[in-house]
Amino acid sequence: YKLRKFARRNRTAVLAGIVVTAVLVLGVIGTTLGMVSARRERRQAEQQKIVAEENAAAARNQADRADREAEQARTVNEFMRDVLSSASPQNRGADVRLIDVLASASATASHRFAKHPLKEAQVRDLIAEIYIELSIPSEAKAEYTKSLALWRENASADDPQALTAEYRYADLLNGFEQMYEAEKMLAGLLPRMERVLGSDDPRTLSARATGAI
């Protein structure tokens, strides 16, 4: 009763107090919302910065990998050119067999690339592919066995070239009537190929088809 009576007698002052209080409350709310919004924007900016840095690092890694693969390819090509040149009739006589040239390349690779195991792995992958074209799967299998050991010891398990070599070896095993070993290998290989190479990559599609046979 006394409070109502005071309010009636001092209506102007009471209204002014209410207005001031409301303004203060709204000011506090506005300040709080502004701080929350600023913090949210700062977090978003920090997240965007992290994403940009990760993308830049990924781009640098991809460029570095491309440079390494290009340099490895040049070295492999030079090695194979030297091997083929050594097989010319002037150097070995008229009777030169490709099988002997490949055997020589295989024997030479370990010494030539003693300090560059991934280059040796690429050379052995190439020799294995030639043996497959010549329908000599036993020699191709031997080369892939050596190359895969080199890939596993010296490269990431998700290295695209290593994945490709694994798939080709599994495909060889499948054609070599070792289906159980091929299926076991593909079971662990396919998920990695899909993640690294992509589900639509021709190598992934071929590997999936091989596993379905």
Short mmCIF file of C-alpha atoms in Angstrom, two decimals:
data_model
loop_
_atom_site.label_atom_id
_atom_site.label_comp_id
_atom_site.label_asym_id
_atom_site.label_seq_id
_atom_site.Cartn_x
_atom_site.Cartn_y
_atom_site.Cartn_z
CA TYR A 1 0.00 0.00 0.00
CA LYS A 2 2.74 2.42 0.99
CA LEU A 3 4.69 1.51 -2.19
CA ARG A 4 1.65 2.22 -4.38
CA LYS A 5 1.03 5.47 -2.54
CA PHE A 6 4.68 6.51 -3.04
CA ALA A 7 4.46 5.61 -6.72
CA ARG A 8 1.33 7.76 -7.19
CA ARG A 9 2.89 10.74 -5.47
CA ASN A 10 6.23 10.40 -7.30
CA ARG A 11 5.06 9.03 -10.64
CA THR A 12 7.53 11.03 -12.69
CA ALA A 13 10.50 9.98 -10.63
CA VAL A 14 9.40 6.35 -10.61
CA LEU A 15 8.90 6.33 -14.38
CA ALA A 16 12.30 7.90 -14.87
CA GLY A 17 13.85 5.25 -12.65
CA ILE A 18 12.13 2.50 -14.60
CA VAL A 19 13.33 3.97 -17.88
CA VAL A 20 16.88 4.29 -16.60
CA THR A 21 16.82 0.72 -15.31
CA ALA A 22 15.43 -0.56 -18.61
CA VAL A 23 18.10 1.32 -20.53
CA LEU A 24 20.80 -0.14 -18.30
CA VAL A 25 19.39 -3.66 -18.69
CA LEU A 26 19.12 -3.30 -22.46
CA GLY A 27 22.64 -1.92 -22.54
CA VAL A 28 23.95 -4.91 -20.60
CA ILE A 29 22.08 -7.30 -22.90
CA GLY A 30 23.34 -5.50 -25.98
CA THR A 31 26.90 -5.54 -24.70
CA THR A 32 26.65 -9.23 -23.87
CA LEU A 33 25.23 -10.08 -27.28
CA GLY A 34 27.95 -8.01 -28.92
CA MET A 35 30.64 -9.87 -26.98
CA VAL A 36 29.12 -13.24 -27.88
CA SER A 37 28.91 -12.24 -31.55
CA ALA A 38 32.49 -10.97 -31.52
CA ARG A 39 33.73 -14.20 -29.96
CA ARG A 40 31.78 -16.24 -32.52
CA GLU A 41 33.22 -14.21 -35.39
CA ARG A 42 36.72 -14.56 -33.93
CA ARG A 43 36.32 -18.33 -33.67
CA GLN A 44 35.04 -18.48 -37.26
CA ALA A 45 37.98 -16.38 -38.42
CA GLU A 46 40.41 -18.65 -36.57
CA GLN A 47 38.78 -21.75 -38.06
CA GLN A 48 38.94 -20.24 -41.55
CA LYS A 49 42.62 -19.44 -40.98
CA ILE A 50 43.30 -23.02 -39.88
CA VAL A 51 41.46 -24.40 -42.93
CA ALA A 52 43.38 -22.04 -45.24
CA GLU A 53 46.70 -23.09 -43.68
CA GLU A 54 45.76 -26.78 -44.01
CA ASN A 55 44.79 -26.28 -47.65
CA ALA A 56 48.04 -24.43 -48.34
CA ALA A 57 50.05 -27.21 -46.66
CA ALA A 58 48.16 -29.85 -48.65
CA ALA A 59 48.86 -27.95 -51.88
CA ARG A 60 52.57 -27.73 -51.02
CA ASN A 61 52.69 -31.44 -50.21
CA GLN A 62 50.95 -32.28 -53.48
CA ALA A 63 53.38 -30.09 -55.43
CA ASP A 64 56.35 -31.68 -53.63
CA ARG A 65 55.02 -35.16 -54.38
CA ALA A 66 54.53 -34.28 -58.04
CA ASP A 67 58.11 -33.01 -58.24
CA ARG A 68 59.45 -36.16 -56.58
CA GLU A 69 57.46 -38.44 -58.87
CA ALA A 70 58.58 -36.51 -61.95
CA GLU A 71 62.22 -36.74 -60.87
CA GLN A 72 61.83 -40.46 -60.13
CA ALA A 73 60.25 -41.00 -63.54
CA ARG A 74 63.14 -39.24 -65.27
CA THR A 75 65.66 -41.40 -63.40
CA VAL A 76 63.79 -44.60 -64.23
CA ASN A 77 63.59 -43.63 -67.89
CA GLU A 78 67.31 -42.91 -67.99
CA PHE A 79 68.08 -46.25 -66.39
CA MET A 80 65.91 -48.20 -68.81
CA ARG A 81 67.37 -46.28 -71.75
CA ASP A 82 70.87 -47.23 -70.57
CA VAL A 83 69.80 -50.86 -70.22
CA LEU A 84 68.28 -50.96 -73.68
CA SER A 85 71.30 -49.22 -75.16
CA SER A 86 73.56 -51.84 -73.65
CA ALA A 87 71.49 -54.47 -75.44
CA SER A 88 72.25 -53.10 -78.90
CA PRO A 89 73.88 -55.50 -81.40
CA GLN A 90 77.06 -53.39 -81.32
CA ASN A 91 77.42 -54.12 -77.60
CA ARG A 92 76.15 -57.70 -77.31
CA GLY A 93 76.16 -59.07 -80.79
CA ALA A 94 73.23 -59.83 -83.06
CA ASP A 95 71.55 -62.39 -80.78
CA VAL A 96 70.09 -60.20 -78.03
CA ARG A 97 67.05 -61.45 -76.14
CA LEU A 98 64.71 -59.11 -74.26
CA ILE A 99 64.54 -61.61 -71.40
CA ASP A 100 68.30 -61.33 -70.93
CA VAL A 101 68.06 -57.55 -71.00
CA LEU A 102 65.39 -57.61 -68.29
CA ALA A 103 67.43 -60.01 -66.19
CA SER A 104 70.39 -57.67 -66.48
CA ALA A 105 68.24 -54.69 -65.51
CA SER A 106 66.95 -56.53 -62.45
CA ALA A 107 70.45 -57.48 -61.36
CA THR A 108 71.74 -53.95 -61.89
CA ALA A 109 68.87 -52.09 -60.20
CA SER A 110 69.87 -52.85 -56.60
CA HIS A 111 73.37 -51.49 -57.13
CA ARG A 112 72.34 -48.53 -59.29
CA PHE A 113 69.71 -47.35 -56.79
CA ALA A 114 71.31 -48.47 -53.53
CA LYS A 115 70.66 -45.03 -52.00
CA HIS A 116 67.31 -44.49 -53.73
CA PRO A 117 65.03 -47.42 -52.84
CA LEU A 118 61.85 -45.85 -54.22
CA LYS A 119 63.46 -45.44 -57.63
CA GLU A 120 64.48 -49.09 -57.51
CA ALA A 121 60.88 -49.96 -56.62
CA GLN A 122 59.66 -48.10 -59.71
CA VAL A 123 62.20 -49.85 -61.91
CA ARG A 124 61.10 -53.24 -60.61
CA ASP A 125 57.45 -52.34 -61.15
CA LEU A 126 58.27 -51.50 -64.76
CA ILE A 127 60.25 -54.71 -65.27
CA ALA A 128 57.36 -56.68 -63.78
CA GLU A 129 54.91 -55.07 -66.22
CA ILE A 130 57.14 -56.03 -69.16
CA TYR A 131 57.33 -59.61 -67.90
CA ILE A 132 53.53 -59.67 -67.73
CA GLU A 133 53.33 -58.49 -71.35
CA LEU A 134 55.75 -61.28 -72.26
CA SER A 135 53.54 -63.79 -70.42
CA ILE A 136 56.22 -64.68 -67.88
CA PRO A 137 54.24 -64.30 -64.64
CA SER A 138 56.78 -66.06 -62.41
CA GLU A 139 59.41 -63.40 -63.13
CA ALA A 140 56.82 -60.63 -62.81
CA LYS A 141 55.83 -62.00 -59.41
CA ALA A 142 59.47 -62.01 -58.29
CA GLU A 143 59.92 -58.36 -59.33
CA TYR A 144 56.70 -57.23 -57.65
CA THR A 145 57.68 -59.05 -54.46
CA LYS A 146 60.93 -57.05 -54.35
CA SER A 147 59.27 -53.76 -55.28
CA LEU A 148 56.52 -54.09 -52.67
CA ALA A 149 59.10 -54.74 -49.97
CA LEU A 150 60.82 -51.51 -51.00
CA TRP A 151 57.57 -49.52 -51.05
CA ARG A 152 56.56 -50.80 -47.62
CA GLU A 153 59.93 -50.04 -46.06
CA ASN A 154 60.43 -46.60 -47.57
CA ALA A 155 57.06 -45.04 -48.41
CA SER A 156 53.76 -44.31 -46.76
CA ALA A 157 51.15 -47.07 -46.85
CA ASP A 158 48.90 -44.59 -48.69
CA ASP A 159 51.45 -43.58 -51.33
CA PRO A 160 49.58 -43.66 -54.68
CA GLN A 161 52.42 -45.43 -56.47
CA ALA A 162 52.69 -48.02 -53.70
CA LEU A 163 48.93 -48.62 -53.87
CA THR A 164 49.15 -49.06 -57.64
CA ALA A 165 51.97 -51.58 -57.28
CA GLU A 166 49.99 -53.51 -54.67
CA TYR A 167 46.94 -53.64 -56.92
CA ARG A 168 48.93 -54.86 -59.94
CA TYR A 169 50.52 -57.55 -57.81
CA ALA A 170 47.10 -58.64 -56.54
CA ASP A 171 45.82 -58.69 -60.13
CA LEU A 172 48.82 -60.82 -61.11
CA LEU A 173 48.10 -63.24 -58.28
CA ASN A 174 44.50 -63.47 -59.43
CA GLY A 175 45.61 -64.30 -62.97
CA PHE A 176 48.22 -66.67 -61.54
CA GLU A 177 45.34 -68.72 -60.06
CA GLN A 178 46.13 -67.60 -56.54
CA MET A 179 42.67 -66.15 -55.98
CA TYR A 180 42.65 -66.57 -52.21
CA GLU A 181 45.83 -64.54 -51.76
CA ALA A 182 44.54 -61.92 -54.23
CA GLU A 183 41.20 -61.57 -52.44
CA LYS A 184 42.91 -61.30 -49.05
CA MET A 185 45.20 -58.59 -50.37
CA LEU A 186 42.39 -56.65 -52.07
CA ALA A 187 40.24 -56.72 -48.92
CA GLY A 188 42.69 -54.40 -47.19
CA LEU A 189 43.78 -52.57 -50.32
CA LEU A 190 40.46 -51.42 -51.77
CA PRO A 191 39.42 -49.14 -48.87
CA ARG A 192 42.79 -47.38 -49.03
CA MET A 193 42.55 -46.97 -52.80
CA GLU A 194 39.07 -45.49 -52.50
CA ARG A 195 40.23 -43.07 -49.81
CA VAL A 196 43.47 -41.98 -51.50
CA LEU A 197 42.80 -42.36 -55.23
CA GLY A 198 39.04 -41.92 -55.18
CA SER A 199 36.23 -44.36 -55.88
CA ASP A 200 36.04 -43.29 -59.56
CA ASP A 201 39.76 -43.65 -60.28
CA PRO A 202 40.36 -46.22 -63.06
CA ARG A 203 42.79 -48.13 -60.83
CA THR A 204 40.21 -48.33 -58.04
CA LEU A 205 37.53 -49.48 -60.47
CA SER A 206 39.86 -52.14 -61.88
CA ALA A 207 40.77 -53.32 -58.39
CA ARG A 208 37.08 -53.53 -57.45
CA ALA A 209 36.38 -55.55 -60.61
CA THR A 210 39.28 -57.89 -59.85
CA GLY A 211 37.97 -58.43 -56.33
CA ALA A 212 34.52 -59.25 -57.67
CA ILE A 213 35.77 -62.02 -59.97
#
